PDB file of C-alpha atoms in Angstrom:
ATOM      1  CA  MET L 174      11.535   1.821  13.854  1.00  0.00           C
ATOM      2  CA  ILE L 175       9.031   2.816  11.479  1.00  0.00           C
ATOM      3  CA  GLU L 176       7.222   6.545  10.593  1.00  0.00           C
ATOM      4  CA  LEU L 177       4.977   7.548   7.431  1.00  0.00           C
ATOM      5  CA  GLN L 178       5.130  10.927   6.419  1.00  0.00           C
ATOM      6  CA  PHE L 179       3.372  12.360   3.157  1.00  0.00           C
ATOM      7  CA  PHE L 180       5.348  11.406   0.449  1.00  0.00           C
ATOM      8  CA  GLU L 181       6.505  14.500  -1.521  1.00  0.00           C
ATOM      9  CA  ARG L 182       8.114  15.778  -5.200  1.00  0.00           C
ATOM     10  CA  THR L 183      11.466  15.475  -3.579  1.00  0.00           C
ATOM     11  CA  ASP L 184      10.907  11.710  -3.416  1.00  0.00           C
ATOM     12  CA  PHE L 185      10.198  11.603  -6.951  1.00  0.00           C
ATOM     13  CA  LYS L 186      13.282  10.435  -7.706  1.00  0.00           C
ATOM     14  CA  GLN L 187      13.611   8.091  -5.027  1.00  0.00           C
ATOM     15  CA  LEU L 188      10.536   6.019  -5.991  1.00  0.00           C
ATOM     16  CA  ILE L 189      11.491   6.219  -9.601  1.00  0.00           C
ATOM     17  CA  ASN L 190      14.725   4.617  -9.302  1.00  0.00           C
ATOM     18  CA  TRP L 191      13.862   1.592  -7.634  1.00  0.00           C
ATOM     19  CA  ILE L 192      11.264   0.750 -10.573  1.00  0.00           C
ATOM     20  CA  ASP L 193      13.782  -1.460 -12.707  1.00  0.00           C
ATOM     21  CA  SER L 194      11.237  -3.134 -15.515  1.00  0.00           C
ATOM     22  CA  PRO L 195       7.499  -3.545 -16.071  1.00  0.00           C
ATOM     23  CA  GLU L 196       7.143  -6.705 -14.663  1.00  0.00           C
ATOM     24  CA  PHE L 197       7.655  -4.428 -10.942  1.00  0.00           C
ATOM     25  CA  LEU L 198       5.966  -2.017 -11.693  1.00  0.00           C
ATOM     26  CA  LEU L 199       3.374  -3.330 -11.957  1.00  0.00           C
ATOM     27  CA  GLN L 200       3.189  -5.779  -8.887  1.00  0.00           C
ATOM     28  CA  PHE L 201       3.644  -1.985  -7.458  1.00  0.00           C
ATOM     29  CA  SER L 202       0.799  -0.341  -9.094  1.00  0.00           C
ATOM     30  CA  GLY L 203      -1.125  -2.371 -11.161  1.00  0.00           C
ATOM     31  CA  PRO L 204      -1.987  -0.516 -14.251  1.00  0.00           C
ATOM     32  CA  LYS L 205      -2.256   2.909 -12.927  1.00  0.00           C
ATOM     33  CA  PHE L 206       1.584   3.420 -14.058  1.00  0.00           C
ATOM     34  CA  ASP L 207       3.162   2.659 -17.433  1.00  0.00           C
ATOM     35  CA  PHE L 208       6.945   2.166 -17.476  1.00  0.00           C
ATOM     36  CA  PRO L 209       8.901   4.284 -17.086  1.00  0.00           C
ATOM     37  CA  LEU L 210       7.720   5.354 -14.864  1.00  0.00           C
ATOM     38  CA  THR L 211       7.686   8.981 -14.801  1.00  0.00           C
ATOM     39  CA  GLU L 212       7.625  12.593 -12.662  1.00  0.00           C
ATOM     40  CA  GLN L 213       4.502  13.974 -14.635  1.00  0.00           C
ATOM     41  CA  GLN L 214       2.884  10.315 -13.816  1.00  0.00           C
ATOM     42  CA  LEU L 215       4.183  11.178 -10.191  1.00  0.00           C
ATOM     43  CA  GLU L 216       2.728  14.164 -10.100  1.00  0.00           C
ATOM     44  CA  ASP L 217      -0.737  13.353 -11.529  1.00  0.00           C
ATOM     45  CA  TYR L 218      -0.520  10.447  -8.751  1.00  0.00           C
ATOM     46  CA  ILE L 219      -0.707  12.837  -6.223  1.00  0.00           C
ATOM     47  CA  LYS L 220      -2.507  15.624  -7.442  1.00  0.00           C
ATOM     48  CA  GLY L 221      -5.447  15.942  -4.530  1.00  0.00           C
ATOM     49  CA  ALA L 222      -3.713  13.484  -2.004  1.00  0.00           C
ATOM     50  CA  ASN L 223      -3.021  14.116   1.197  1.00  0.00           C
ATOM     51  CA  THR L 224      -5.449  16.417   2.356  1.00  0.00           C
ATOM     52  CA  ASP L 225      -8.103  16.463   4.817  1.00  0.00           C
ATOM     53  CA  ASP L 226     -10.900  15.765   2.558  1.00  0.00           C
ATOM     54  CA  SER L 227      -8.803  13.877  -0.400  1.00  0.00           C
ATOM     55  CA  SER L 228      -9.659  10.282  -1.026  1.00  0.00           C
ATOM     56  CA  THR L 229      -5.382   9.486  -1.254  1.00  0.00           C
ATOM     57  CA  LEU L 230      -3.031   9.199   1.467  1.00  0.00           C
ATOM     58  CA  ILE L 231       0.052   8.367   0.117  1.00  0.00           C
ATOM     59  CA  TYR L 232       3.312   7.781   1.987  1.00  0.00           C
ATOM     60  CA  LYS L 233       7.088   7.682   2.084  1.00  0.00           C
ATOM     61  CA  VAL L 234       8.605   4.844   4.435  1.00  0.00           C
ATOM     62  CA  ILE L 235      11.507   6.313   6.502  1.00  0.00           C
ATOM     63  CA  HIS L 236      13.821   4.268   8.251  1.00  0.00           C
ATOM     64  CA  GLU L 237      13.387   6.126  11.929  1.00  0.00           C
ATOM     65  CA  GLU L 238      17.216   4.934  12.904  1.00  0.00           C
ATOM     66  CA  THR L 239      18.726   5.824   9.326  1.00  0.00           C
ATOM     67  CA  GLY L 240      16.651   8.707   8.178  1.00  0.00           C
ATOM     68  CA  ASN L 241      16.403   7.476   5.167  1.00  0.00           C
ATOM     69  CA  ILE L 242      13.964   6.856   2.753  1.00  0.00           C
ATOM     70  CA  ILE L 243      13.072   2.622   2.235  1.00  0.00           C
ATOM     71  CA  GLY L 244      10.034   2.300   0.349  1.00  0.00           C
ATOM     72  CA  HIS L 245       5.927   3.716  -0.634  1.00  0.00           C
ATOM     73  CA  ILE L 246       2.341   2.813   0.770  1.00  0.00           C
ATOM     74  CA  SER L 247      -1.183   4.574   0.016  1.00  0.00           C
ATOM     75  CA  LEU L 248      -3.886   3.925   1.245  1.00  0.00           C
ATOM     76  CA  GLY L 249      -7.017   5.088  -1.428  1.00  0.00           C
ATOM     77  CA  GLU L 250     -10.894   5.266  -2.643  1.00  0.00           C
ATOM     78  CA  ILE L 251     -11.269   6.463   0.827  1.00  0.00           C
ATOM     79  CA  ASP L 252     -14.520   6.495   0.842  1.00  0.00           C
ATOM     80  CA  LYS L 253     -16.121   8.215   3.342  1.00  0.00           C
ATOM     81  CA  LYS L 254     -20.150   7.016   2.838  1.00  0.00           C
ATOM     82  CA  ASN L 255     -19.505   3.525   2.555  1.00  0.00           C
ATOM     83  CA  LEU L 256     -16.480   3.864   5.211  1.00  0.00           C
ATOM     84  CA  SER L 257     -14.010   2.190   2.529  1.00  0.00           C
ATOM     85  CA  ALA L 258     -10.592   2.495   1.377  1.00  0.00           C
ATOM     86  CA  ARG L 259      -8.228   0.399  -0.754  1.00  0.00           C
ATOM     87  CA  VAL L 260      -4.459   0.092   0.486  1.00  0.00           C
ATOM     88  CA  GLY L 261      -2.075  -0.531  -2.156  1.00  0.00           C
ATOM     89  CA  LYS L 262       0.872   1.075  -3.306  1.00  0.00           C
ATOM     90  CA  VAL L 263       2.964  -1.389  -1.230  1.00  0.00           C
ATOM     91  CA  LEU L 264       6.479  -1.587  -2.104  1.00  0.00           C
ATOM     92  CA  ILE L 265       9.977  -1.398   0.028  1.00  0.00           C
ATOM     93  CA  GLY L 266      12.029   0.289  -2.222  1.00  0.00           C
ATOM     94  CA  ASP L 267      15.893  -0.265   0.101  1.00  0.00           C
ATOM     95  CA  LYS L 268      16.344  -4.191  -1.112  1.00  0.00           C
ATOM     96  CA  SER L 269      17.814  -4.470   2.536  1.00  0.00           C
ATOM     97  CA  MET L 270      14.712  -4.013   4.662  1.00  0.00           C
ATOM     98  CA  ARG L 271      13.299  -6.874   2.483  1.00  0.00           C
ATOM     99  CA  GLY L 272      12.582  -9.848   4.968  1.00  0.00           C
ATOM    100  CA  LEU L 273      12.846  -7.937   8.152  1.00  0.00           C
ATOM    101  CA  GLY L 274       9.474  -6.666   9.259  1.00  0.00           C
ATOM    102  CA  ILE L 275       9.317  -3.788   8.032  1.00  0.00           C
ATOM    103  CA  GLY L 276       6.322  -4.328   5.382  1.00  0.00           C
ATOM    104  CA  GLU L 277       4.686  -5.776   8.390  1.00  0.00           C
ATOM    105  CA  LEU L 278       4.813  -2.590   9.667  1.00  0.00           C
ATOM    106  CA  MET L 279       3.980  -0.714   7.061  1.00  0.00           C
ATOM    107  CA  VAL L 280       0.590  -2.359   6.898  1.00  0.00           C
ATOM    108  CA  GLU L 281       0.378  -1.623  10.470  1.00  0.00           C
ATOM    109  CA  LYS L 282       0.982   1.873  10.185  1.00  0.00           C
ATOM    110  CA  VAL L 283      -1.308   2.696   7.447  1.00  0.00           C
ATOM    111  CA  LEU L 284      -4.392   0.752   9.393  1.00  0.00           C
ATOM    112  CA  GLU L 285      -4.326   2.427  12.292  1.00  0.00           C
ATOM    113  CA  ILE L 286      -4.649   6.065  10.239  1.00  0.00           C
ATOM    114  CA  ALA L 287      -7.759   3.949   8.088  1.00  0.00           C
ATOM    115  CA  PHE L 288      -8.951   3.047  11.724  1.00  0.00           C
ATOM    116  CA  GLU L 289      -8.322   4.311  14.231  1.00  0.00           C
ATOM    117  CA  LYS L 290      -7.628   8.297  12.478  1.00  0.00           C
ATOM    118  CA  LEU L 291      -9.968   7.539   9.558  1.00  0.00           C
ATOM    119  CA  LYS L 292     -12.906   5.580  11.139  1.00  0.00           C
ATOM    120  CA  LEU L 293     -13.274   3.146   8.132  1.00  0.00           C
ATOM    121  CA  HIS L 294     -15.295  -0.197   8.768  1.00  0.00           C
ATOM    122  CA  ARG L 295     -13.616  -1.549   6.367  1.00  0.00           C
ATOM    123  CA  VAL L 296      -9.873  -1.731   4.176  1.00  0.00           C
ATOM    124  CA  SER L 297      -8.937  -4.102   1.237  1.00  0.00           C
ATOM    125  CA  LEU L 298      -6.434  -4.674  -1.380  1.00  0.00           C
ATOM    126  CA  SER L 299      -5.287  -7.412  -4.439  1.00  0.00           C
ATOM    127  CA  VAL L 300      -2.151  -8.758  -4.265  1.00  0.00           C
ATOM    128  CA  PHE L 301      -0.901 -11.258  -6.974  1.00  0.00           C
ATOM    129  CA  ASP L 302      -1.037 -14.393  -6.530  1.00  0.00           C
ATOM    130  CA  PHE L 303       2.447 -15.655  -6.865  1.00  0.00           C
ATOM    131  CA  ASN L 304       3.723 -12.889  -4.309  1.00  0.00           C
ATOM    132  CA  HIS L 305       3.505 -15.090  -1.617  1.00  0.00           C
ATOM    133  CA  SER L 306       5.483 -13.202   1.015  1.00  0.00           C
ATOM    134  CA  ALA L 307       3.410  -9.818   0.469  1.00  0.00           C
ATOM    135  CA  ILE L 308       0.464 -12.781   0.631  1.00  0.00           C
ATOM    136  CA  PHE L 309       1.865 -13.853   3.648  1.00  0.00           C
ATOM    137  CA  CYS L 310       1.877 -10.281   5.369  1.00  0.00           C
ATOM    138  CA  TYR L 311      -1.179  -9.074   4.801  1.00  0.00           C
ATOM    139  CA  GLU L 312      -2.602 -12.732   6.447  1.00  0.00           C
ATOM    140  CA  LYS L 313      -0.048 -11.609   9.389  1.00  0.00           C
ATOM    141  CA  VAL L 314      -1.773  -8.483   9.879  1.00  0.00           C
ATOM    142  CA  GLY L 315      -5.236 -10.141   9.436  1.00  0.00           C
ATOM    143  CA  PHE L 316      -6.165  -9.581   5.980  1.00  0.00           C
ATOM    144  CA  VAL L 317      -8.712 -12.561   4.884  1.00  0.00           C
ATOM    145  CA  LYS L 318      -8.933 -13.839   1.175  1.00  0.00           C
ATOM    146  CA  GLU L 319     -11.948 -12.366  -0.412  1.00  0.00           C
ATOM    147  CA  GLY L 320     -11.311 -14.518  -3.818  1.00  0.00           C
ATOM    148  CA  LEU L 321      -9.526 -15.128  -6.668  1.00  0.00           C
ATOM    149  CA  TYR L 322      -9.669 -12.509 -10.051  1.00  0.00           C
ATOM    150  CA  ARG L 323      -8.653 -15.243 -12.651  1.00  0.00           C
ATOM    151  CA  ASP L 324      -6.575 -13.441 -15.157  1.00  0.00           C
ATOM    152  CA  TYR L 325      -7.037 -10.496 -13.779  1.00  0.00           C
ATOM    153  CA  ARG L 326      -3.802  -8.320 -15.280  1.00  0.00           C
ATOM    154  CA  LYS L 327      -1.568  -8.511 -18.420  1.00  0.00           C
ATOM    155  CA  MET L 328       1.730  -8.647 -18.802  1.00  0.00           C
ATOM    156  CA  ASP L 329       3.503  -9.527 -21.949  1.00  0.00           C
ATOM    157  CA  ASP L 330       1.565 -12.140 -23.321  1.00  0.00           C
ATOM    158  CA  GLU L 331       0.518 -14.121 -20.171  1.00  0.00           C
ATOM    159  CA  TYR L 332      -2.068 -13.330 -17.460  1.00  0.00           C
ATOM    160  CA  TRP L 333      -1.945 -12.520 -13.859  1.00  0.00           C
ATOM    161  CA  ASN L 334      -4.120 -13.715 -10.642  1.00  0.00           C
ATOM    162  CA  THR L 335      -5.073 -11.295  -8.320  1.00  0.00           C
ATOM    163  CA  TRP L 336      -5.979 -12.393  -4.697  1.00  0.00           C
ATOM    164  CA  GLY L 337      -9.233 -10.104  -3.058  1.00  0.00           C
ATOM    165  CA  MET L 338      -8.441  -9.485   0.263  1.00  0.00           C
ATOM    166  CA  SER L 339      -9.897  -7.031   3.580  1.00  0.00           C
ATOM    167  CA  ILE L 340      -9.845  -6.603   7.275  1.00  0.00           C
ATOM    168  CA  LEU L 341     -12.727  -5.388   9.372  1.00  0.00           C
ATOM    169  CA  GLU L 342     -12.657  -2.516  11.798  1.00  0.00           C
ATOM    170  CA  SER L 343     -13.555  -5.522  14.348  1.00  0.00           C
ATOM    171  CA  GLU L 344     -11.224  -7.617  13.391  1.00  0.00           C
ATOM    172  CA  TRP L 345      -8.583  -4.684  13.681  1.00  0.00           C
ATOM    173  CA  PHE L 346      -9.735  -3.655  17.091  1.00  0.00           C
ATOM    174  CA  THR L 347      -9.430  -7.703  17.885  1.00  0.00           C
ATOM    175  CA  ARG L 348      -6.395  -8.181  16.349  1.00  0.00           C
ATOM    176  CA  SER L 349      -4.550  -4.997  17.503  1.00  0.00           C
ATOM    177  CA  ASN L 350      -5.951  -5.095  21.662  1.00  0.00           C
ATOM    178  CA  ARG L 351      -7.232  -1.600  21.462  1.00  0.00           C
ATOM    179  CA  LYS L 352     -10.315  -0.622  22.450  1.00  0.00           C
ATOM    180  CA  GLU L 353     -13.069   0.171  18.869  1.00  0.00           C
ATOM    181  CA  GLY L 354     -12.649   4.713  18.642  1.00  0.00           C
ATOM    182  CA  SER L 355     -10.169   4.987  20.852  1.00  0.00           C
ATOM    183  CA  GLY L 356      -8.661   6.787  18.143  1.00  0.00           C
ATOM    184  CA  ALA L 357      -5.105   6.338  18.955  1.00  0.00           C
ATOM    185  CA  LYS L 358      -2.502   9.178  18.085  1.00  0.00           C
ATOM    186  CA  ILE L 359      -0.799   8.766  14.519  1.00  0.00           C
TER     187      ILE L 359
END
């Protein structure tokens, strides 16, 4: 139903068009970007990404039936010594595709890369505590809440809490009924 392909300069405009407010940008990227999102910020974002030795893999999400770009996701902070990484910048930009299980598929595909291709041990993420649909999605895929970071990010005069969540390789392989080290094709 979906395919992950590396995010490129030709995809900048699409992502910029999806980000329509400072609040939405903070939910999407945390403090990484400033509103309004610009091509220069995205240029800095992809610099050094998507190579065999980079610590960040950035993807656009393609709907296989239509060929349309419908979302975005990244696997960052790839630490080959500690065998860990963070899922981030998860977005279903095409609003007509929300609520259809696409988010779950996106996260599963990026975890497949993390655990089966990169052979990582732990993958974590952060999600705002009010984003109930995202929390449900992450828990459905196997992420576990580890702790609540209170007043973690500031938006205007308000502070937002963030859940720290993670999944371990053993949990991934148990959940996905695969053998550890099976190296499924991506």
